[in-house]
Amino acid sequence: MDKENKVREIVKQKFTEYLSAKKCRKTPERYAILDIFYTDQRHFDMDSLYEVLNERNFRVSRATLYNTMQLLLDCNLVLKHQFGKNLSFYERAYNNDLHHHLICTVCNKIQESKDAELRLLIQNKKIKQFTPTHYCLYIYGVCNICARKLKKENRKK
Amino acid sequence: MDKENKVREIVKQKFTEYLSAKKCRKTPERYAILDIFYTDQRHFDMDSLYEVLNERNFRVSRATLYNTMQLLLDCNLVLKHQFGKNLSFYERAYNNDLHHHLICTVCNKIQESKDAELRLLIQNKKIKQFTPTHYCLYIYGVCNICARKLKKENRKK
DNA sequence: TTTACTGCAAATATTTTGCAATATC
DNA sequence: GATATTGCAAAATATTTGCAGTAAA
């Protein structure tokens, strides 16, 4: 069994434990949604999640999607991000080497930035009167592609 | 003139410069909105901003509020945050010693955390192919009040 | 068999847009 | 005087909710 499949098994198990502990039912919809996150792309907004499930002939209503996302957030198998736009993004959280997000304020594209050193610095910070579970670092700025375009435009003037 | 008033004058000037450069009009509504941020509380959602302006007998439509917030975001006089809930928060950005946010996932309360050391570490990080303007660090976890409540509940069981 | 969960549709919440009136330049 | 901006109302978008039918335990 390769690493990807192993992770899928582990998160499935973790989800099962969580659902049992909360006395929630183990429905195929819930497992299908979890599985998408650990099979496919990493980032989804609700619409693309809905579409991907449909493409696989697994029809899930939006109500169930939102319901399940809440469960997955609660048991820390999925993270939710909002990068300024009024659209939520979700990504897998287990075994997804915690990374930072670089958001270009010109083209709105999002890059991931893995920086183990900085991550450890943040994770090891002691905070008074607060027990951290996880963190999100969003760095806003201009990506190199947009920077180049802007330079060109300025030269024309 | 005290420090607060000085800052208010400076941001007003900066806003004027920005509006001139963008050939936008200098309307009283725009200045009134900017001023609220640098006079009053630091954090606003759209509703409370609307209410505060009304209380001061300065009626501004929501359309204008949203329009003006975009301008203030563009010229970096205001920052926008979204802490998981579907509600945007705005806060002053100039002379507002950059701070981090601690978000309690139990009670949803938000605390500010000033940590100059960590701030410098993040700000001084070199990032390949990307020119940062600002960043947001959101630390999620459980605040001490909720932690205490949870402990009590567990003891009962 | 019980009742939590699902899908649907309607409701709510937030933000955006079109347009006529107004105020800035 | 020209037109960018405003307020209003309607539209668009994202999320939540009520409820009847379905399926997990």
PDB file of N, CA and C in Angstrom, chain A residues 47-93:
ATOM      1  N   ASP A  47     -18.313  25.016  -4.431  1.00  0.00           N
ATOM      2  CA  ASP A  47     -18.782  24.699  -5.774  1.00  0.00           C
ATOM      3  C   ASP A  47     -17.960  23.611  -6.441  1.00  0.00           C
ATOM      4  N   SER A  48     -16.652  23.693  -6.328  1.00  0.00           N
ATOM      5  CA  SER A  48     -15.843  22.694  -7.011  1.00  0.00           C
ATOM      6  C   SER A  48     -15.937  21.352  -6.293  1.00  0.00           C
ATOM      7  N   LEU A  49     -16.136  21.398  -5.004  1.00  0.00           N
ATOM      8  CA  LEU A  49     -16.324  20.158  -4.250  1.00  0.00           C
ATOM      9  C   LEU A  49     -17.603  19.470  -4.727  1.00  0.00           C
ATOM     10  N   TYR A  50     -18.642  20.263  -4.861  1.00  0.00           N
ATOM     11  CA  TYR A  50     -19.940  19.777  -5.342  1.00  0.00           C
ATOM     12  C   TYR A  50     -19.788  19.162  -6.734  1.00  0.00           C
ATOM     13  N   GLU A  51     -19.066  19.852  -7.591  1.00  0.00           N
ATOM     14  CA  GLU A  51     -18.868  19.370  -8.963  1.00  0.00           C
ATOM     15  C   GLU A  51     -18.052  18.082  -9.008  1.00  0.00           C
ATOM     16  N   VAL A  52     -16.965  18.057  -8.258  1.00  0.00           N
ATOM     17  CA  VAL A  52     -16.112  16.872  -8.272  1.00  0.00           C
ATOM     18  C   VAL A  52     -16.890  15.644  -7.815  1.00  0.00           C
ATOM     19  N   LEU A  53     -17.705  15.816  -6.786  1.00  0.00           N
ATOM     20  CA  LEU A  53     -18.511  14.687  -6.304  1.00  0.00           C
ATOM     21  C   LEU A  53     -19.510  14.243  -7.364  1.00  0.00           C
ATOM     22  N   ASN A  54     -20.096  15.210  -8.043  1.00  0.00           N
ATOM     23  CA  ASN A  54     -21.040  14.873  -9.107  1.00  0.00           C
ATOM     24  C   ASN A  54     -20.372  14.098 -10.236  1.00  0.00           C
ATOM     25  N   GLU A  55     -19.177  14.571 -10.611  1.00  0.00           N
ATOM     26  CA  GLU A  55     -18.439  13.898 -11.679  1.00  0.00           C
ATOM     27  C   GLU A  55     -18.195  12.430 -11.353  1.00  0.00           C
ATOM     28  N   ARG A  56     -18.037  12.150 -10.087  1.00  0.00           N
ATOM     29  CA  ARG A  56     -17.824  10.761  -9.676  1.00  0.00           C
ATOM     30  C   ARG A  56     -19.135  10.040  -9.433  1.00  0.00           C
ATOM     31  N   ASN A  57     -20.227  10.642  -9.885  1.00  0.00           N
ATOM     32  CA  ASN A  57     -21.536  10.033  -9.705  1.00  0.00           C
ATOM     33  C   ASN A  57     -21.871   9.821  -8.243  1.00  0.00           C
ATOM     34  N   PHE A  58     -21.389  10.709  -7.417  1.00  0.00           N
ATOM     35  CA  PHE A  58     -21.784  10.642  -6.020  1.00  0.00           C
ATOM     36  C   PHE A  58     -22.487  11.948  -5.692  1.00  0.00           C
ATOM     37  N   ARG A  59     -23.797  11.943  -5.884  1.00  0.00           N
ATOM     38  CA  ARG A  59     -24.580  13.147  -5.729  1.00  0.00           C
ATOM     39  C   ARG A  59     -24.790  13.441  -4.248  1.00  0.00           C
ATOM     40  N   VAL A  60     -24.309  14.598  -3.817  1.00  0.00           N
ATOM     41  CA  VAL A  60     -24.506  15.029  -2.426  1.00  0.00           C
ATOM     42  C   VAL A  60     -25.101  16.430  -2.450  1.00  0.00           C
ATOM     43  N   SER A  61     -26.088  16.657  -1.644  1.00  0.00           N
ATOM     44  CA  SER A  61     -26.715  17.989  -1.598  1.00  0.00           C
ATOM     45  C   SER A  61     -25.795  18.985  -0.903  1.00  0.00           C
ATOM     46  N   ARG A  62     -26.055  20.269  -1.180  1.00  0.00           N
ATOM     47  CA  ARG A  62     -25.237  21.297  -0.550  1.00  0.00           C
ATOM     48  C   ARG A  62     -25.415  21.293   0.970  1.00  0.00           C
ATOM     49  N   ALA A  63     -26.632  21.019   1.400  1.00  0.00           N
ATOM     50  CA  ALA A  63     -26.882  20.966   2.849  1.00  0.00           C
ATOM     51  C   ALA A  63     -25.961  19.944   3.509  1.00  0.00           C
ATOM     52  N   THR A  64     -25.850  18.795   2.896  1.00  0.00           N
ATOM     53  CA  THR A  64     -24.991  17.747   3.438  1.00  0.00           C
ATOM     54  C   THR A  64     -23.522  18.147   3.356  1.00  0.00           C
ATOM     55  N   LEU A  65     -23.158  18.810   2.261  1.00  0.00           N
ATOM     56  CA  LEU A  65     -21.783  19.279   2.139  1.00  0.00           C
ATOM     57  C   LEU A  65     -21.423  20.193   3.314  1.00  0.00           C
ATOM     58  N   TYR A  66     -22.262  21.166   3.570  1.00  0.00           N
ATOM     59  CA  TYR A  66     -21.973  22.116   4.660  1.00  0.00           C
ATOM     60  C   TYR A  66     -21.967  21.415   6.007  1.00  0.00           C
ATOM     61  N   ASN A  67     -22.928  20.550   6.190  1.00  0.00           N
ATOM     62  CA  ASN A  67     -23.003  19.781   7.431  1.00  0.00           C
ATOM     63  C   ASN A  67     -21.701  18.986   7.638  1.00  0.00           C
ATOM     64  N   THR A  68     -21.294  18.278   6.600  1.00  0.00           N
ATOM     65  CA  THR A  68     -20.100  17.432   6.715  1.00  0.00           C
ATOM     66  C   THR A  68     -18.827  18.268   6.901  1.00  0.00           C
ATOM     67  N   MET A  69     -18.748  19.403   6.207  1.00  0.00           N
ATOM     68  CA  MET A  69     -17.561  20.240   6.372  1.00  0.00           C
ATOM     69  C   MET A  69     -17.410  20.645   7.829  1.00  0.00           C
ATOM     70  N   GLN A  70     -18.529  20.927   8.482  1.00  0.00           N
ATOM     71  CA  GLN A  70     -18.449  21.320   9.888  1.00  0.00           C
ATOM     72  C   GLN A  70     -17.865  20.195  10.729  1.00  0.00           C
ATOM     73  N   LEU A  71     -18.299  18.970  10.435  1.00  0.00           N
ATOM     74  CA  LEU A  71     -17.766  17.816  11.166  1.00  0.00           C
ATOM     75  C   LEU A  71     -16.265  17.669  10.913  1.00  0.00           C
ATOM     76  N   LEU A  72     -15.877  17.800   9.642  1.00  0.00           N
ATOM     77  CA  LEU A  72     -14.463  17.612   9.299  1.00  0.00           C
ATOM     78  C   LEU A  72     -13.592  18.715   9.912  1.00  0.00           C
ATOM     79  N   LEU A  73     -14.152  19.913  10.009  1.00  0.00           N
ATOM     80  CA  LEU A  73     -13.416  20.997  10.662  1.00  0.00           C
ATOM     81  C   LEU A  73     -13.279  20.698  12.150  1.00  0.00           C
ATOM     82  N   ASP A  74     -14.369  20.231  12.744  1.00  0.00           N
ATOM     83  CA  ASP A  74     -14.360  19.967  14.185  1.00  0.00           C
ATOM     84  C   ASP A  74     -13.332  18.907  14.567  1.00  0.00           C
ATOM     85  N   CYS A  75     -13.146  17.933  13.707  1.00  0.00           N
ATOM     86  CA  CYS A  75     -12.193  16.885  14.088  1.00  0.00           C
ATOM     87  C   CYS A  75     -10.825  17.114  13.437  1.00  0.00           C
ATOM     88  N   ASN A  76     -10.616  18.328  12.940  1.00  0.00           N
ATOM     89  CA  ASN A  76      -9.301  18.749  12.446  1.00  0.00           C
ATOM     90  C   ASN A  76      -8.765  17.919  11.287  1.00  0.00           C
ATOM     91  N   LEU A  77      -9.669  17.379  10.487  1.00  0.00           N
ATOM     92  CA  LEU A  77      -9.201  16.672   9.302  1.00  0.00           C
ATOM     93  C   LEU A  77      -9.190  17.598   8.089  1.00  0.00           C
ATOM     94  N   VAL A  78      -9.835  18.761   8.237  1.00  0.00           N
ATOM     95  CA  VAL A  78      -9.899  19.737   7.157  1.00  0.00           C
ATOM     96  C   VAL A  78      -9.722  21.129   7.746  1.00  0.00           C
ATOM     97  N   LEU A  79      -9.094  22.004   6.970  1.00  0.00           N
ATOM     98  CA  LEU A  79      -8.919  23.399   7.369  1.00  0.00           C
ATOM     99  C   LEU A  79      -9.727  24.300   6.453  1.00  0.00           C
ATOM    100  N   LYS A  80     -10.199  25.413   6.997  1.00  0.00           N
ATOM    101  CA  LYS A  80     -10.959  26.373   6.205  1.00  0.00           C
ATOM    102  C   LYS A  80     -10.171  27.673   6.098  1.00  0.00           C
ATOM    103  N   HIS A  81     -10.121  28.199   4.887  1.00  0.00           N
ATOM    104  CA  HIS A  81      -9.421  29.472   4.677  1.00  0.00           C
ATOM    105  C   HIS A  81     -10.349  30.467   3.997  1.00  0.00           C
ATOM    106  N   GLN A  82     -10.148  31.730   4.305  1.00  0.00           N
ATOM    107  CA  GLN A  82     -10.835  32.800   3.578  1.00  0.00           C
ATOM    108  C   GLN A  82      -9.794  33.863   3.278  1.00  0.00           C
ATOM    109  N   PHE A  83      -9.527  34.016   1.996  1.00  0.00           N
ATOM    110  CA  PHE A  83      -8.452  34.938   1.605  1.00  0.00           C
ATOM    111  C   PHE A  83      -8.999  36.268   1.111  1.00  0.00           C
ATOM    112  N   GLY A  84      -9.761  36.939   1.919  1.00  0.00           N
ATOM    113  CA  GLY A  84     -10.219  38.267   1.511  1.00  0.00           C
ATOM    114  C   GLY A  84     -11.464  38.248   0.640  1.00  0.00           C
ATOM    115  N   LYS A  85     -11.531  37.328  -0.291  1.00  0.00           N
ATOM    116  CA  LYS A  85     -12.743  37.207  -1.104  1.00  0.00           C
ATOM    117  C   LYS A  85     -13.822  36.493  -0.272  1.00  0.00           C
ATOM    118  N   ASN A  86     -15.059  36.625  -0.689  1.00  0.00           N
ATOM    119  CA  ASN A  86     -16.153  36.036   0.083  1.00  0.00           C
ATOM    120  C   ASN A  86     -16.395  34.602  -0.354  1.00  0.00           C
ATOM    121  N   LEU A  87     -15.362  33.850  -0.259  1.00  0.00           N
ATOM    122  CA  LEU A  87     -15.425  32.480  -0.704  1.00  0.00           C
ATOM    123  C   LEU A  87     -14.517  31.699   0.229  1.00  0.00           C
ATOM    124  N   SER A  88     -15.057  30.604   0.750  1.00  0.00           N
ATOM    125  CA  SER A  88     -14.262  29.800   1.662  1.00  0.00           C
ATOM    126  C   SER A  88     -13.550  28.703   0.896  1.00  0.00           C
ATOM    127  N   PHE A  89     -12.314  28.461   1.276  1.00  0.00           N
ATOM    128  CA  PHE A  89     -11.563  27.351   0.719  1.00  0.00           C
ATOM    129  C   PHE A  89     -11.316  26.332   1.811  1.00  0.00           C
ATOM    130  N   TYR A  90     -11.333  25.084   1.415  1.00  0.00           N
ATOM    131  CA  TYR A  90     -11.081  24.015   2.365  1.00  0.00           C
ATOM    132  C   TYR A  90      -9.913  23.185   1.860  1.00  0.00           C
ATOM    133  N   GLU A  91      -9.103  22.684   2.790  1.00  0.00           N
ATOM    134  CA  GLU A  91      -8.013  21.798   2.387  1.00  0.00           C
ATOM    135  C   GLU A  91      -7.779  20.749   3.461  1.00  0.00           C
ATOM    136  N   ARG A  92      -7.232  19.656   3.045  1.00  0.00           N
ATOM    137  CA  ARG A  92      -6.912  18.593   3.984  1.00  0.00           C
ATOM    138  C   ARG A  92      -5.976  19.116   5.064  1.00  0.00           C
ATOM    139  N   ALA A  93      -6.082  18.553   6.247  1.00  0.00           N
ATOM    140  CA  ALA A  93      -5.267  19.052   7.354  1.00  0.00           C
ATOM    141  C   ALA A  93      -4.339  17.983   7.912  1.00  0.00           C
TER     142      ALA A  93
END
